[in-house]
PDB file of C-alpha atoms in Angstrom:
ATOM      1  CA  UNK A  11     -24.566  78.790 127.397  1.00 69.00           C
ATOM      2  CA  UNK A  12     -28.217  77.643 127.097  1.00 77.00           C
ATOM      3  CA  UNK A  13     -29.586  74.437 126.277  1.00 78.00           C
ATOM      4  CA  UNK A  14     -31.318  74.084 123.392  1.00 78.00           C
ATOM      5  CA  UNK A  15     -33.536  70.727 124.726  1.00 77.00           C
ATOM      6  CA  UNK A  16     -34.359  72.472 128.138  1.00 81.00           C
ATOM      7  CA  UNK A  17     -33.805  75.993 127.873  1.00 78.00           C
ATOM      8  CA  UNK A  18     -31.173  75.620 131.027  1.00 77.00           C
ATOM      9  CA  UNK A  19     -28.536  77.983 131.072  1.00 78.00           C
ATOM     10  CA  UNK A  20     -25.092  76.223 131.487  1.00 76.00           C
ATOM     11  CA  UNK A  21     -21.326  77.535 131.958  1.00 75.00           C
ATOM     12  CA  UNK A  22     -19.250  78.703 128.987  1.00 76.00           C
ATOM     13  CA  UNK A  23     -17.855  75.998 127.128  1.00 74.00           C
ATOM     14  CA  UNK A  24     -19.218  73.328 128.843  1.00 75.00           C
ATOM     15  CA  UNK A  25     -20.041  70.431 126.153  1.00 77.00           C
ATOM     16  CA  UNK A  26     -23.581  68.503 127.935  1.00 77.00           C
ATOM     17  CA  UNK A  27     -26.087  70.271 129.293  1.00 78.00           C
ATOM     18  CA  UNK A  28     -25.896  70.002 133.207  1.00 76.00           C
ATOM     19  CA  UNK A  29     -29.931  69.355 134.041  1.00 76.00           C
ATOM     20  CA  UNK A  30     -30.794  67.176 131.066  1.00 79.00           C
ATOM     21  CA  UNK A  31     -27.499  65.995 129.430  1.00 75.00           C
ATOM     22  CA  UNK A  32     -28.158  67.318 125.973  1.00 75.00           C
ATOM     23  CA  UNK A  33     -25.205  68.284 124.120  1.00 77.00           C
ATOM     24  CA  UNK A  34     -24.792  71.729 124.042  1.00 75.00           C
ATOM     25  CA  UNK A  35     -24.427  73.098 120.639  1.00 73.00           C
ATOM     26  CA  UNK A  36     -20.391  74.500 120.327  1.00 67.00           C
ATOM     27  CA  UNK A  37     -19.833  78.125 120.300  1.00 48.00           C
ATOM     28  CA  UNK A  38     -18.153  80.231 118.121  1.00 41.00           C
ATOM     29  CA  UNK A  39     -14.727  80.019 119.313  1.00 43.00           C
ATOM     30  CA  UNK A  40     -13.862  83.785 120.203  1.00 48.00           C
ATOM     31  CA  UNK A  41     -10.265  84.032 118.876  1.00 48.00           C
ATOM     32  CA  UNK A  42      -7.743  84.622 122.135  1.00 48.00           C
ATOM     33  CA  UNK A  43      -5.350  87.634 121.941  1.00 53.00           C
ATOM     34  CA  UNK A  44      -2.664  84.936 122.095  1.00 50.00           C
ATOM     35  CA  UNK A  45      -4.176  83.420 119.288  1.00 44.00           C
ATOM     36  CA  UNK A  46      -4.428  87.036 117.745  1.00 49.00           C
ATOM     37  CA  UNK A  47      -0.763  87.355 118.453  1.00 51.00           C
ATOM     38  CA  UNK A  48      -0.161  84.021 117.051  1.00 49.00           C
ATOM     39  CA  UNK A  49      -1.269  83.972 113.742  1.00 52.00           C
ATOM     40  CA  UNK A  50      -0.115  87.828 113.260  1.00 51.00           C
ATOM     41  CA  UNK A  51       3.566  86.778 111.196  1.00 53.00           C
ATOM     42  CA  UNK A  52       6.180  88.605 112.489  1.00 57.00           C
ATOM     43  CA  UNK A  53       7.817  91.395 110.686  1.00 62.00           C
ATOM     44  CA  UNK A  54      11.299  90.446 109.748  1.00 62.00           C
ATOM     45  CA  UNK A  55      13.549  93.260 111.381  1.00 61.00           C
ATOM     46  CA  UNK A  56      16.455  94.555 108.583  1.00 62.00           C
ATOM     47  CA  UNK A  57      19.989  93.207 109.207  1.00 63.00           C
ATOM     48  CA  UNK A  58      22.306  96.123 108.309  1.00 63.00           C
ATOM     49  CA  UNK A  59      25.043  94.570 105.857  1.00 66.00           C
ATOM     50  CA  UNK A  60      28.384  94.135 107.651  1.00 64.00           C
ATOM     51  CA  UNK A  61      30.555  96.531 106.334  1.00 66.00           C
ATOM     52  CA  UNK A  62      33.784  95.368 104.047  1.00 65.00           C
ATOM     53  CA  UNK A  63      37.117  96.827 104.329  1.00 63.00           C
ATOM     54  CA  UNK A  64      38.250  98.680 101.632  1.00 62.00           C
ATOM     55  CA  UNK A  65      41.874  99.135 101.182  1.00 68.00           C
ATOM     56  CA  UNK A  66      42.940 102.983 100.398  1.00 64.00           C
ATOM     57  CA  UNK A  67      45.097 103.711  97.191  1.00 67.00           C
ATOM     58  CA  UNK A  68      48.623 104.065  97.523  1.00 67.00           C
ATOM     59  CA  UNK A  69      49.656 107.670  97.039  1.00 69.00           C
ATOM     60  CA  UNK A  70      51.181 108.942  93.839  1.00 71.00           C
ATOM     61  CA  UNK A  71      54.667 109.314  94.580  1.00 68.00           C
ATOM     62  CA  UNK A  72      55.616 113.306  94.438  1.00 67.00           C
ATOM     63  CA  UNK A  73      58.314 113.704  91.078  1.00 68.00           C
ATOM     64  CA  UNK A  74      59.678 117.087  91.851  1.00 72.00           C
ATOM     65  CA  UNK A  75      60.722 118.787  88.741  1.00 71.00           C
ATOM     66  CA  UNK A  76      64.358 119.955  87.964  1.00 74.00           C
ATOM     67  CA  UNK A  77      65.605 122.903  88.659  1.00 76.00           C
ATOM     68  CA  UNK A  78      65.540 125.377  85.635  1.00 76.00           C
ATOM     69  CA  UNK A  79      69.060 126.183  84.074  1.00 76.00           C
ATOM     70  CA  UNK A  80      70.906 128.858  84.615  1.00 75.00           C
ATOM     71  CA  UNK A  81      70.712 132.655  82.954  1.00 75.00           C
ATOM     72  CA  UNK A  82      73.581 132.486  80.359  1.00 75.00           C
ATOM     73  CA  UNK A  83      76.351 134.972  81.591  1.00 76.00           C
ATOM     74  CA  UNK A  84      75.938 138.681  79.733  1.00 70.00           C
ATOM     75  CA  UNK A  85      78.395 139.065  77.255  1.00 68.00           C
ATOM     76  CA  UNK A  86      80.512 142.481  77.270  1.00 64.00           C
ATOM     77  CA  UNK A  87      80.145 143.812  73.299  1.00 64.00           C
ATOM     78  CA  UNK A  88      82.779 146.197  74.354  1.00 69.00           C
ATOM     79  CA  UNK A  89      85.649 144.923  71.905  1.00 64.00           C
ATOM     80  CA  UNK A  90      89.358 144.185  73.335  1.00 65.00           C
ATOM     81  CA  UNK A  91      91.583 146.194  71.478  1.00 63.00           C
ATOM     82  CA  UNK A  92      94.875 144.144  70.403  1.00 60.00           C
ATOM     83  CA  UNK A  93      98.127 145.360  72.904  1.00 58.00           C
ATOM     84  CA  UNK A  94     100.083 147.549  71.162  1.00 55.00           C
ATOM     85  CA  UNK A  95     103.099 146.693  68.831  1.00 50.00           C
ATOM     86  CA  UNK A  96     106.030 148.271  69.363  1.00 49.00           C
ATOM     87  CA  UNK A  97     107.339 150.293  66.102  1.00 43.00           C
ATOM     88  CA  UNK A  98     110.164 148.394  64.597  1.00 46.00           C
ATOM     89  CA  UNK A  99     113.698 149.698  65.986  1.00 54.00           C
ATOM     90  CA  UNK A 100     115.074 152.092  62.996  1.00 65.00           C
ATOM     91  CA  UNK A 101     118.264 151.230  61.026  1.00 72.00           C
ATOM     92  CA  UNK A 102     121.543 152.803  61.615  1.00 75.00           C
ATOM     93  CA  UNK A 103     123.359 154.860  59.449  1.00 78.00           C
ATOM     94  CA  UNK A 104     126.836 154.351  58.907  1.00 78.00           C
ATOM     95  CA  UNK A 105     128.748 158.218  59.612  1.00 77.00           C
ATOM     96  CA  UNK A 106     132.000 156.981  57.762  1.00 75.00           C
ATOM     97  CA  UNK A 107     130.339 155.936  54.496  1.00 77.00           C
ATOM     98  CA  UNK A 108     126.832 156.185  55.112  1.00 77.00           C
ATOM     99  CA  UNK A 109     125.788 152.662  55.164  1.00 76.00           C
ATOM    100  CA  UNK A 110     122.331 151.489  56.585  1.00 79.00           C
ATOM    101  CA  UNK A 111     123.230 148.870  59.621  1.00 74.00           C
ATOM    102  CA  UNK A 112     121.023 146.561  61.730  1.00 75.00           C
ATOM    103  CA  UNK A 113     119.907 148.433  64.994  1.00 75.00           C
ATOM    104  CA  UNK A 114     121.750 147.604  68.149  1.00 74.00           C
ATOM    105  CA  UNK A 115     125.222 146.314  65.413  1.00 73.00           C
ATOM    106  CA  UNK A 116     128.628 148.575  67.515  1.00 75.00           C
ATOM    107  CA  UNK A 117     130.590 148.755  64.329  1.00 75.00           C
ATOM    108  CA  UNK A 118     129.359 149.272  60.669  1.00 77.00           C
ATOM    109  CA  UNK A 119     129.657 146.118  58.603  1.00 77.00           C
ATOM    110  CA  UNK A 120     131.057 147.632  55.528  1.00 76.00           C
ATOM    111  CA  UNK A 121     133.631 150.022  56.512  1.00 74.00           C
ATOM    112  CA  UNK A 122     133.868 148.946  60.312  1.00 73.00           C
ATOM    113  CA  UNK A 123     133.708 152.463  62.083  1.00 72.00           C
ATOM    114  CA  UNK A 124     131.748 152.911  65.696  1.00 72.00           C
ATOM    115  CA  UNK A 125     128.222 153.179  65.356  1.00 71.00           C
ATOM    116  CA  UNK A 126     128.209 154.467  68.766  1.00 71.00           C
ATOM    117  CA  UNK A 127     127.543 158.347  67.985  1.00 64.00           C
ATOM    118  CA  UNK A 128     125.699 157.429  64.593  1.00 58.00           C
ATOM    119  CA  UNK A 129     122.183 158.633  64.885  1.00 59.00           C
ATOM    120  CA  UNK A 130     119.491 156.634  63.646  1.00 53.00           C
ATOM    121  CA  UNK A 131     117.600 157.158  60.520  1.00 54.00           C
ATOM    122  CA  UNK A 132     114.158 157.290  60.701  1.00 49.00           C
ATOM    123  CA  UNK A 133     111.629 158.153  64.409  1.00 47.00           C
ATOM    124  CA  UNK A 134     113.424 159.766  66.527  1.00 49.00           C
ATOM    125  CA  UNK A 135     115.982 157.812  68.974  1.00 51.00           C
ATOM    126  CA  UNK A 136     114.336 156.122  72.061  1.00 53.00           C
ATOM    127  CA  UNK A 137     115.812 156.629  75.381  1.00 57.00           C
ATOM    128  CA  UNK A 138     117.696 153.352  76.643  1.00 56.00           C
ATOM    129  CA  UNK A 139     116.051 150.714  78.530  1.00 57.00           C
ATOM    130  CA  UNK A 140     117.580 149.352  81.721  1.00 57.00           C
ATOM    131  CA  UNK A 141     117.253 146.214  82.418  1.00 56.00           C
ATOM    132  CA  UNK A 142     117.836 144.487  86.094  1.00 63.00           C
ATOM    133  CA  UNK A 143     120.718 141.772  86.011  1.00 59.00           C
ATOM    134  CA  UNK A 144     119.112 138.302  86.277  1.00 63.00           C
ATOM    135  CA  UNK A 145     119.661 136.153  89.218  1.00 61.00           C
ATOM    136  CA  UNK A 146     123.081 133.340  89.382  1.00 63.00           C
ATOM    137  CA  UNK A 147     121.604 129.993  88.452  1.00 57.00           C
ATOM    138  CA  UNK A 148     123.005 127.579  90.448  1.00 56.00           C
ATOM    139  CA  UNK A 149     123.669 124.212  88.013  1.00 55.00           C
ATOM    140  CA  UNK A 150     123.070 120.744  90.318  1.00 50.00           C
ATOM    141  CA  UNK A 151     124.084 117.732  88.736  1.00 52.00           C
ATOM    142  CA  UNK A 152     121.817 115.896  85.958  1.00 54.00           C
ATOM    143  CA  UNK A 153     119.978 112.985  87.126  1.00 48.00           C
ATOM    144  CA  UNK A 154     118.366 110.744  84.576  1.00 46.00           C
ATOM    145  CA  UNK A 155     115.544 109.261  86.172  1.00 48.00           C
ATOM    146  CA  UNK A 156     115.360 105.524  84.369  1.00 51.00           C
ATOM    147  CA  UNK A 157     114.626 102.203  85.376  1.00 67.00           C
ATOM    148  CA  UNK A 158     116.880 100.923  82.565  1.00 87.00           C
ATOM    149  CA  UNK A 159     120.324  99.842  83.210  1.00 93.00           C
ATOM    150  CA  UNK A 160     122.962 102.614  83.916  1.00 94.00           C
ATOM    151  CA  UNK A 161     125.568 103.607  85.934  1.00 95.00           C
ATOM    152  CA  UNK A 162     125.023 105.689  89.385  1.00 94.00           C
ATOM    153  CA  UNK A 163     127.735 108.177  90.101  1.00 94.00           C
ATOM    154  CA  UNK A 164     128.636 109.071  94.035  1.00 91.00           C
ATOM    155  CA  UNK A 165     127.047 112.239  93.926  1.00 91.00           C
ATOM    156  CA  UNK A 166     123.794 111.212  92.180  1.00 92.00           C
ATOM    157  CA  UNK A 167     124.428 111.281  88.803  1.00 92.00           C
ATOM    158  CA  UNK A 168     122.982 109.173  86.506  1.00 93.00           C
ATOM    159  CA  UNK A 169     125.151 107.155  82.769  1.00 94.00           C
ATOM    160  CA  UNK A 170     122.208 105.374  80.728  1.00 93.00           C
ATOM    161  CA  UNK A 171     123.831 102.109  79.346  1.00 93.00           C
ATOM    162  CA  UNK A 172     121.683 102.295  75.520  1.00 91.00           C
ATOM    163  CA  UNK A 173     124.483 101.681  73.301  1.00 92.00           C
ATOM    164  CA  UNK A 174     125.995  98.677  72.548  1.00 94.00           C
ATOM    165  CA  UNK A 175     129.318  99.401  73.172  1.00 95.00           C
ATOM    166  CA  UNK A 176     130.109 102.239  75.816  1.00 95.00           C
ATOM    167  CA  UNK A 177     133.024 104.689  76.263  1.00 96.00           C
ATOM    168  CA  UNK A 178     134.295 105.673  79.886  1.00 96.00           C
ATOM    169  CA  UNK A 179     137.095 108.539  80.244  1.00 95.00           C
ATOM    170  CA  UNK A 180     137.512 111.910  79.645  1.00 94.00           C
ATOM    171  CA  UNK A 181     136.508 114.321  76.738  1.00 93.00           C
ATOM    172  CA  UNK A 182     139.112 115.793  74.841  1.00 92.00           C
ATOM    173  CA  UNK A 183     137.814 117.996  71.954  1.00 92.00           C
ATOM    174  CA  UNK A 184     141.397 117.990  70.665  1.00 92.00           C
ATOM    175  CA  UNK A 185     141.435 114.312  70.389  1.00 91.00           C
ATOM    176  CA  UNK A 186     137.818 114.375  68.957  1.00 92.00           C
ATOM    177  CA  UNK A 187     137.157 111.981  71.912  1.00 93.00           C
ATOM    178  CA  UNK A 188     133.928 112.507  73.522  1.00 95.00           C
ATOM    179  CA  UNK A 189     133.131 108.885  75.754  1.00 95.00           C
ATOM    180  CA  UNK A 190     128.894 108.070  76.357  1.00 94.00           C
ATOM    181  CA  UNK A 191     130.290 108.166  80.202  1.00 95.00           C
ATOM    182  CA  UNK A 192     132.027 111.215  80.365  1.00 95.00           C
ATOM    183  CA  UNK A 193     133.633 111.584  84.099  1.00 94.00           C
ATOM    184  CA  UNK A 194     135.645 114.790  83.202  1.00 93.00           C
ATOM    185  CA  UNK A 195     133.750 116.868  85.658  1.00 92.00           C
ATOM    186  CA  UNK A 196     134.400 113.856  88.836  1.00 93.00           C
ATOM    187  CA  UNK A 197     137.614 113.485  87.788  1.00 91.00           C
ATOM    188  CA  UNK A 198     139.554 116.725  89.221  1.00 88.00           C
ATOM    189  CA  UNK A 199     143.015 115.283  89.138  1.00 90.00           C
ATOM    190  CA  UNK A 200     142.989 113.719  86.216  1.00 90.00           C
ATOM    191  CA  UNK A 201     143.056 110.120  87.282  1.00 94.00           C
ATOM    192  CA  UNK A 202     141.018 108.677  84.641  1.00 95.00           C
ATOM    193  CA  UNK A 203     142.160 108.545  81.320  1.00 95.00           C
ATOM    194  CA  UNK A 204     140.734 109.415  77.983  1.00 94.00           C
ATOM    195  CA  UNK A 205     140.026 105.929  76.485  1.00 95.00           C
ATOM    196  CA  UNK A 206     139.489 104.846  79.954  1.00 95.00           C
ATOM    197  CA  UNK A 207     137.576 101.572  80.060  1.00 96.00           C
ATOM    198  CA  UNK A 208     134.445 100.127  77.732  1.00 96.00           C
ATOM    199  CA  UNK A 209     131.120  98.631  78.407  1.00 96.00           C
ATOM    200  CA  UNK A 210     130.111  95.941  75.740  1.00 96.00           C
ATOM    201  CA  UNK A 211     125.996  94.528  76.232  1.00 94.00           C
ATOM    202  CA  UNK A 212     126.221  90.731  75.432  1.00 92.00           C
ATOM    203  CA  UNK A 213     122.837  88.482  74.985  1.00 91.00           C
ATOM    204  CA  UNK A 214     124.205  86.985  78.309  1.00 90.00           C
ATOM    205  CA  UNK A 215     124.368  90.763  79.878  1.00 92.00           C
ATOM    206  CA  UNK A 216     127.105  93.662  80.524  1.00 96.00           C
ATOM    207  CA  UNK A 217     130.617  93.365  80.414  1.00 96.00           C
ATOM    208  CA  UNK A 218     133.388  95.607  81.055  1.00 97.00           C
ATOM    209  CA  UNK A 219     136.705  95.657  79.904  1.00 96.00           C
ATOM    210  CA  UNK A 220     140.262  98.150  80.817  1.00 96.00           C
ATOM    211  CA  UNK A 221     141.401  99.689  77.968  1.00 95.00           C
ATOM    212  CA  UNK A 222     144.935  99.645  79.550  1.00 94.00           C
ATOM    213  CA  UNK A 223     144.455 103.057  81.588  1.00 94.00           C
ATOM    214  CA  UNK A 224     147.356 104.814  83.696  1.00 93.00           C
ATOM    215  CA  UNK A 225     145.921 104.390  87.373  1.00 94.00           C
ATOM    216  CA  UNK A 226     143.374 101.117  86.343  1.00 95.00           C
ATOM    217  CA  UNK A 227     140.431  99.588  86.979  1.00 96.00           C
ATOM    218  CA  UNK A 228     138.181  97.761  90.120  1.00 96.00           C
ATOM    219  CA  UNK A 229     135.036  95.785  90.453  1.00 96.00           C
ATOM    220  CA  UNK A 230     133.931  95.231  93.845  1.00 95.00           C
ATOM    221  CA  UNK A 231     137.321  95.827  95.073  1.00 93.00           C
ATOM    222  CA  UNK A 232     139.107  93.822  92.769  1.00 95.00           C
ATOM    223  CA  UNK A 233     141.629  95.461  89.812  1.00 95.00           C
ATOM    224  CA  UNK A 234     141.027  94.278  86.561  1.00 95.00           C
ATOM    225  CA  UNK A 235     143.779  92.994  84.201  1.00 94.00           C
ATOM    226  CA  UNK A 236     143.900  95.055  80.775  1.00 94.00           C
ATOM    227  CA  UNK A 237     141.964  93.876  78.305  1.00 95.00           C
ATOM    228  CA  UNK A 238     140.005  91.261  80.253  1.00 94.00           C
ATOM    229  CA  UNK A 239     136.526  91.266  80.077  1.00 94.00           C
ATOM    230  CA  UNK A 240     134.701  91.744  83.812  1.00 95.00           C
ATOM    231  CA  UNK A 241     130.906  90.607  83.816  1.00 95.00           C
ATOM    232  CA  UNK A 242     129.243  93.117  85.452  1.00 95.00           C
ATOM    233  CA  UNK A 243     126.009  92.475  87.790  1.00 94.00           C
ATOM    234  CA  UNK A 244     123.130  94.190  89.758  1.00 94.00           C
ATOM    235  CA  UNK A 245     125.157  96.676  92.195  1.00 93.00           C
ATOM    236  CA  UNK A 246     128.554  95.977  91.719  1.00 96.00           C
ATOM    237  CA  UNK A 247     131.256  98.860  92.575  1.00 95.00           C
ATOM    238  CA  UNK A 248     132.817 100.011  89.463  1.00 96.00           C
ATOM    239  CA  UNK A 249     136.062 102.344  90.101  1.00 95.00           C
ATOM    240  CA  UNK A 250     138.013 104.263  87.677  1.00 95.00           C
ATOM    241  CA  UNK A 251     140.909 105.584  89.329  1.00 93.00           C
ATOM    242  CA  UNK A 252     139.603 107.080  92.379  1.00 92.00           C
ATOM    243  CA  UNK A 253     136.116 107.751  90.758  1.00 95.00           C
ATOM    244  CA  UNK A 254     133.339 104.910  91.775  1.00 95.00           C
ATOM    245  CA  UNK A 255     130.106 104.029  90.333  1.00 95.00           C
ATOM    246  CA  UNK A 256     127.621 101.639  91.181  1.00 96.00           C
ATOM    247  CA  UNK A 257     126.058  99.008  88.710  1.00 95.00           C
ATOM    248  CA  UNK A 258     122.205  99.369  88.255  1.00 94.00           C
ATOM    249  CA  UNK A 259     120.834  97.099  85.748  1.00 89.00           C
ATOM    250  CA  UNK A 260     116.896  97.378  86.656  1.00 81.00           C
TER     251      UNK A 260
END
């Protein structure tokens, strides 16, 4: 740098002249790369955004549809013809005196000669129908299936006690006695008698009572006076002669 005073020439940036002391006039100062840098503002550098979750929809639940309904079955338009009737069985005439008679009647019903040889009037006659015998039924014993009081026979048999007042003995048609506990078929050898015993219902329950029968009467092992009334309760033996019965009253 040189001095203005003396003309000396001095080092850079020195403030006094070094041969005369003068102050040396100040230089420009030459801006500094670092000062270049300095005052050049940065450049802000872009923050990318933080990316935010986003929750995916639920799916759609899948509604299958139903199944379609069936075809309707094809109807066959081919008409059922009715079964056939059977023609109606032709009178019979009568060869005494000529009267019509049902079909299938032996003997004419006005003059009463055989209808066997008479021929019918009418279609001609049909040839005869066999018919297979049926089968023996064999008869068990009735059982009345009640929860209501009754009488229970040895061999399963079953007297419903409905009435009031109840008959036991054995039928006789001739008689016109028919009892509500008829024992005819139990009572082979004729032990019990027709007006046997009776069976009255009281508000206080069942009594029964001999009627003064031949061979007698027993409850639980016990005879019976004539004409005494026995209460009677849940399974007690009742025996008529040599025919027993038990008591059911529920």
């Amino acid at each position: 740098m040189r001095c203005n005073v003396c003309g000396a020439d001095n080092l850079e940036g020195a403030a006094y002249c070094e041969d005369c002391g003068a102050r040396l006039p100040m230089a420009a100062a030459q801006p500094t790369r670092e000062a270049s840098q300095a005052s050049v503002a940065p450049t802000p550098v872009p923050v990318a955004p933080v990316p935010v979750p986003v929750e995916a929809p639920a799916p759609t639940p899948v509604v299958e549809a139903p199944p379609p309904p069936p075809p309707p079955m094809p109807v066959d338009p081919t008409p059922v013809a009715p079964p056939p009737v059977a023609a109606a069985a032709s009178a019979t005439s009568c060869p005494a005196c000529g009267a019509q008679n049902l079909p299938g009647v032996a003997f004419c019903e006005d003059c009463g000669a055989s209808l066997s040889d008479a021929p019918a009037s009418g279609a001609a006659t049909a040839p005869p129908v066999h018919y297979d015998a049926p089968a023996p039924v064999t008869t068990a014993p009735m059982v009345v299936q009640s929860s209501r009081p009754r009488l229970v026979h040895t061999s399963g048999r079953e007297f419903p006690l409905e009435k009031d007042t109840i008959l036991l003995g054995r039928r006789s048609p001739v008689d016109g006695i028919f009892p509500e506990v008829d024992l005819t078929d139990y009572d082979t050898d004729s032990y019990i008698s027709r007006r046997h015993g009776r069976i009255t219902r009281h508000d206080s329950g069942f009594v029964y009572e001999d009627l003064g029968s031949s061979n007698g009467s027993w409850v639980n092992g016990n005879k019976l006076q004539a004409h005494i009334q026995q209460p009677l309760a849940e399974g007690n033996s009742l025996r008529l002669g040599k025919t027993e019965m038990v008591v059911r009253l529920s």
